[in-house]
PDB file of C-alpha atoms in Angstrom:
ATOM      1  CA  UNK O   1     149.225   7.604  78.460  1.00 51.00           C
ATOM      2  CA  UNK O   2     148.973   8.643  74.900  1.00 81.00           C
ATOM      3  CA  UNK O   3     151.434   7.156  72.447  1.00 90.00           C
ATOM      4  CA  UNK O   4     152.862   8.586  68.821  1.00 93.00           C
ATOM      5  CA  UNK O   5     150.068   7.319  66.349  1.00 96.00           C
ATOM      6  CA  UNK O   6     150.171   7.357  62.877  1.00 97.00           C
ATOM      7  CA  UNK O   7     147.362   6.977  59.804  1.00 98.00           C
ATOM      8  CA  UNK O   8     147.805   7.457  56.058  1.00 98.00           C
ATOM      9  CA  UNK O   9     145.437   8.495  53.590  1.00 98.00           C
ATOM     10  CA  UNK O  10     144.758   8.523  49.817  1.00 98.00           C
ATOM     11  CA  UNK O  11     142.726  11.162  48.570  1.00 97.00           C
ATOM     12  CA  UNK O  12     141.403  12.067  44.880  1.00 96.00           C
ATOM     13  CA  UNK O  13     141.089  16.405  44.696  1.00 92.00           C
ATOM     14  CA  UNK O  14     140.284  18.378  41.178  1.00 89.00           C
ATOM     15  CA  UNK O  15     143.429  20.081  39.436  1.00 85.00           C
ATOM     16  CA  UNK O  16     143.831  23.230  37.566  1.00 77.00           C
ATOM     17  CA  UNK O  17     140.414  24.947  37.328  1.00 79.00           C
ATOM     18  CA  UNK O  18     138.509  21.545  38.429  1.00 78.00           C
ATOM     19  CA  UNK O  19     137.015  21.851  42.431  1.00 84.00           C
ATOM     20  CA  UNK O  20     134.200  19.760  41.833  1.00 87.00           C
ATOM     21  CA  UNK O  21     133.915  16.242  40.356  1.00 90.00           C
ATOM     22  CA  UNK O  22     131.605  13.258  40.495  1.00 93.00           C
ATOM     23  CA  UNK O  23     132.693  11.348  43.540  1.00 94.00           C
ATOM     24  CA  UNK O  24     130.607   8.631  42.395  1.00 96.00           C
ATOM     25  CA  UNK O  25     132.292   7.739  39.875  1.00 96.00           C
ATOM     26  CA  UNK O  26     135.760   7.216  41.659  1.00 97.00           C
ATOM     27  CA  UNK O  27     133.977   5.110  43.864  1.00 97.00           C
ATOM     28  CA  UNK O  28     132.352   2.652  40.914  1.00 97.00           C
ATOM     29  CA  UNK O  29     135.836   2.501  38.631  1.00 96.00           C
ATOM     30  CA  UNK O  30     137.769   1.807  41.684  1.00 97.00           C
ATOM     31  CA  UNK O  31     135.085  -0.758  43.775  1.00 96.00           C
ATOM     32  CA  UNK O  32     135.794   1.233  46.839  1.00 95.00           C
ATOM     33  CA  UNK O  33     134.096   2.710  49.289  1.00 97.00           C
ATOM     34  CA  UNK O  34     135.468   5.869  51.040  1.00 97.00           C
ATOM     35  CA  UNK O  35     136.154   6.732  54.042  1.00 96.00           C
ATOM     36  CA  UNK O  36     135.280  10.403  53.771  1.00 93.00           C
ATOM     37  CA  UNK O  37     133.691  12.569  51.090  1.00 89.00           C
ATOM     38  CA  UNK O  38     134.368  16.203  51.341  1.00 83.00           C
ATOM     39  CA  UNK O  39     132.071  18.329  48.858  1.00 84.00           C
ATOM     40  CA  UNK O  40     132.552  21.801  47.499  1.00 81.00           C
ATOM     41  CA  UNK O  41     129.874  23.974  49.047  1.00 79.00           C
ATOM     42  CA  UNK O  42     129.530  21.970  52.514  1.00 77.00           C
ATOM     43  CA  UNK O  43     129.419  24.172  55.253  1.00 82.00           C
ATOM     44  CA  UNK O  44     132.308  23.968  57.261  1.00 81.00           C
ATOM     45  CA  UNK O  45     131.380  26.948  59.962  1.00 83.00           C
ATOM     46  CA  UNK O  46     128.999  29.138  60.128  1.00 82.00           C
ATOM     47  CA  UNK O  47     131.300  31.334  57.861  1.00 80.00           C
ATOM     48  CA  UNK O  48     133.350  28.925  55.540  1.00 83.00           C
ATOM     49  CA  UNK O  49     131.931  26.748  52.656  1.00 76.00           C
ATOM     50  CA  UNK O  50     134.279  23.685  51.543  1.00 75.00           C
ATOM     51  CA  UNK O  51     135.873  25.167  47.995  1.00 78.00           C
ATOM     52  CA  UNK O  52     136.739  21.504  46.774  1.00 82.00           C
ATOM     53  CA  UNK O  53     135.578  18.096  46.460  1.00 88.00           C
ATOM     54  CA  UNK O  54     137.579  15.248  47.645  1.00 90.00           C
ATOM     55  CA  UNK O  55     137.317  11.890  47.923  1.00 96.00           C
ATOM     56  CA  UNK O  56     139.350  10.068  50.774  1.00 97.00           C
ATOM     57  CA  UNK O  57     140.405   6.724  51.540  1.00 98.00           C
ATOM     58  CA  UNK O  58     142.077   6.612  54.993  1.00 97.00           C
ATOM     59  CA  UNK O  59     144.421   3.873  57.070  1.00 96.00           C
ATOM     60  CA  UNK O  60     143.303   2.647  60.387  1.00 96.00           C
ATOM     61  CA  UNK O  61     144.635   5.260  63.106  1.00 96.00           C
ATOM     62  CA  UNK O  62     147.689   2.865  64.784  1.00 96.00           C
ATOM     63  CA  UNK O  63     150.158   3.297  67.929  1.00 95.00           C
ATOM     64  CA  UNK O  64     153.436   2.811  65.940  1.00 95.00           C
ATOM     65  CA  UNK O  65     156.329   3.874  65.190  1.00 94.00           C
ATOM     66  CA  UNK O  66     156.835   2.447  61.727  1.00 95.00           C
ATOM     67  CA  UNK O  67     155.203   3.984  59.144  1.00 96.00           C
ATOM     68  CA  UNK O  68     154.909   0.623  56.770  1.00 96.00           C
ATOM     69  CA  UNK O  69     152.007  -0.227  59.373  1.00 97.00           C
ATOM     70  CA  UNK O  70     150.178   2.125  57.511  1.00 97.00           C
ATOM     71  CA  UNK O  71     151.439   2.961  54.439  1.00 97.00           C
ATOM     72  CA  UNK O  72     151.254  -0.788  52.921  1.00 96.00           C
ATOM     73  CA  UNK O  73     147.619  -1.388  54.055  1.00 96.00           C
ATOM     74  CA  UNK O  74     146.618   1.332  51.094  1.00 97.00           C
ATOM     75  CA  UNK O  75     149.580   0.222  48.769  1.00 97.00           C
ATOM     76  CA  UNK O  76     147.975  -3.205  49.035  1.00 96.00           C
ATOM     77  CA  UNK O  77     144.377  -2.375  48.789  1.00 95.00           C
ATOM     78  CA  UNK O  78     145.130   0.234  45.783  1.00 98.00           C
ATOM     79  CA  UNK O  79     148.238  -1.251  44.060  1.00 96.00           C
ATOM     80  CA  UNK O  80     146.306  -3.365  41.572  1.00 97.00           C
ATOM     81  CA  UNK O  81     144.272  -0.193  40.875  1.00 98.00           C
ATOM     82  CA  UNK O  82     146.804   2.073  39.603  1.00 98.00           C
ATOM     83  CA  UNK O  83     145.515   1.786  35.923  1.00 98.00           C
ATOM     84  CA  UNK O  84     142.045   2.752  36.836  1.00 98.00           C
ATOM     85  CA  UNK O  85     143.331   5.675  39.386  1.00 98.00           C
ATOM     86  CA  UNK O  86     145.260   6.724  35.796  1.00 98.00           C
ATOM     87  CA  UNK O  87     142.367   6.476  33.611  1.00 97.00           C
ATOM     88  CA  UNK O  88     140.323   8.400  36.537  1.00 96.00           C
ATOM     89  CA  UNK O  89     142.995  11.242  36.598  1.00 96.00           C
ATOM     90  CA  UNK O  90     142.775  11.684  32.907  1.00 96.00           C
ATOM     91  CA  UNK O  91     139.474  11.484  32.499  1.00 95.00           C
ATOM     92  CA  UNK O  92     138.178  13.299  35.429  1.00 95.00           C
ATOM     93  CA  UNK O  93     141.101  15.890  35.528  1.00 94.00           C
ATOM     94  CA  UNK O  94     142.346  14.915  38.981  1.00 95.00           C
ATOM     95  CA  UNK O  95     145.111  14.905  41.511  1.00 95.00           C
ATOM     96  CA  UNK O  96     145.867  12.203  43.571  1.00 98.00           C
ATOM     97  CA  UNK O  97     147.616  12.485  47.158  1.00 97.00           C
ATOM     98  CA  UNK O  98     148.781  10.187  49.247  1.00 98.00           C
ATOM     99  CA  UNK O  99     148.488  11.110  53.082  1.00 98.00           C
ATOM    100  CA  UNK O 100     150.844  10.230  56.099  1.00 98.00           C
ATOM    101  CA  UNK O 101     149.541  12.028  59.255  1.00 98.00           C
ATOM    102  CA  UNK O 102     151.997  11.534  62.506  1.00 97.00           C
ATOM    103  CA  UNK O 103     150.504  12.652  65.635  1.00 96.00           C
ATOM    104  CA  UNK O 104     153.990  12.453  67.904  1.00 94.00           C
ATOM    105  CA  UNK O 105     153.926  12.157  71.725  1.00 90.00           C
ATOM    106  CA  UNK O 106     156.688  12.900  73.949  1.00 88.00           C
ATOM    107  CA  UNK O 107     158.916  13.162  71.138  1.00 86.00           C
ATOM    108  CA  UNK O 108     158.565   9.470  70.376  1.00 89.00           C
ATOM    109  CA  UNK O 109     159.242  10.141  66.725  1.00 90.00           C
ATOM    110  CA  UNK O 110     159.032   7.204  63.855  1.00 92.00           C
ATOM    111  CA  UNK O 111     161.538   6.868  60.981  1.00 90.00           C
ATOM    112  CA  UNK O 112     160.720   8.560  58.058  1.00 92.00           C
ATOM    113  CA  UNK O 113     161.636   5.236  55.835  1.00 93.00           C
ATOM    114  CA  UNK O 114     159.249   4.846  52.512  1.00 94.00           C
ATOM    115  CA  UNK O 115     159.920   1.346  51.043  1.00 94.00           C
ATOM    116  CA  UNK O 116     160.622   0.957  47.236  1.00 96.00           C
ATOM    117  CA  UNK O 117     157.761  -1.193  46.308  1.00 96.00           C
ATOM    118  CA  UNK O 118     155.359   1.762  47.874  1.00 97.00           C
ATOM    119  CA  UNK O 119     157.809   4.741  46.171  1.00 97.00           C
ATOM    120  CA  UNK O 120     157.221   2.688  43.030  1.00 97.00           C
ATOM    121  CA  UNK O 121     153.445   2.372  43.589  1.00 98.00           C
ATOM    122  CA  UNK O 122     153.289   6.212  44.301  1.00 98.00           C
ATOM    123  CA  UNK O 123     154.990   7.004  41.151  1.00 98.00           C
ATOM    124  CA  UNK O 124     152.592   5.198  38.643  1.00 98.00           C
ATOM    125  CA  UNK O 125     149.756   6.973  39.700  1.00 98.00           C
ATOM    126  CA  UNK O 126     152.064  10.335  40.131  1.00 98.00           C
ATOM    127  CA  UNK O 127     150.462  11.091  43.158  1.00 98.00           C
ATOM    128  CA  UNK O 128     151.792  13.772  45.426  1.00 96.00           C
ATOM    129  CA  UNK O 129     153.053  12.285  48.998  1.00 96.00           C
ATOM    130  CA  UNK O 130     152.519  14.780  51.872  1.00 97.00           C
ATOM    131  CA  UNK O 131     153.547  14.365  55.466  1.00 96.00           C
ATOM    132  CA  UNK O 132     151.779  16.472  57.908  1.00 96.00           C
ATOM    133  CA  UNK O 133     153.382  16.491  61.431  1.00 95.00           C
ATOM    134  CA  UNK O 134     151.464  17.235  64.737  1.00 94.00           C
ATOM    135  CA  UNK O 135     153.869  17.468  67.527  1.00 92.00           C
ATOM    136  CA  UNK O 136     152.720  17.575  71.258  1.00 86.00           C
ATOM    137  CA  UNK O 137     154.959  19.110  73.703  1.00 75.00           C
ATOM    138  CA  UNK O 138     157.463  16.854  75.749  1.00 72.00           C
ATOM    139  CA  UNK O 139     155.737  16.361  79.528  1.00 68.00           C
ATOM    140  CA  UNK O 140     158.001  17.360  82.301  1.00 65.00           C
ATOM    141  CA  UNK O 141     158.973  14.586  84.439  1.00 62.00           C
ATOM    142  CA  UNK O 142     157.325  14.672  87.563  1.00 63.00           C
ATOM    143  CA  UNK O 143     159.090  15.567  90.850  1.00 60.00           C
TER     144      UNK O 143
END
């Protein structure tokens, strides 16, 4: 049986008029290798072309209901960084987003609780925190 998983992410996107940017560099000022590189112009279908660049660091996918287990693996793997994820967002002209994907089962749901050492980590770098939400319908107990 499937259970409620969560992951968390941090990505690195352009701002303003700025869809591309040299991934590479992110990579060598911050000594990390991404998970996933998107690139503008990557086909995504056989219609759609990717219309940004972004450069991804993601969480290991976990069975949880407490969304520290993955939020405070990238606070502590980033949190000594957040003067070079500055320096790359003014220098570079970026956004940076922090990620918390909940894929819920059965409406086992997790609280929604972000500790003050990561709110205070999230703030330095000014990063946007978004919380995407895939819910899967409840299963009907069978008879």
């Amino acid at each position: 049986m499937e259970k409620t998983s969560l992951y968390a992410y941090i990505s690195f996107t352009g701002k303003d008029d700025v869809d591309d940017f040299p991934v590479e560099v992110v990579t060598e000022m911050l000594g990390v290798q991404p998970t996933t590189i998107l690139r503008m112009g990557e086909r995504i279908n056989d219609v759609h072309t990717r219309s940004f660049t972004s450069w991804q660091y993601e969480s290991e996918t976990l069975e949880t209901l407490d969304v520290d287990d993955v939020l405070l693996p990238i606070l502590n793997f980033f949190q000594d960084k957040a003067d070079s994820i500055n320096r790359l967002k003014e220098e570079l002209n970026l956004n940076v987003q922090i990620e918390l994907v909940i894929t819920m089962i059965d409406g086992y749901t997790p609280g929604l609780v972000i500790s003050p050492q990561f709110s205070r980590f999230a703030s330095a770098i000014n990063a946007f925190i978004d919380i995407d939400m895939y819910i899967y319908p409840f299963s009907e107990p069978e008879e």
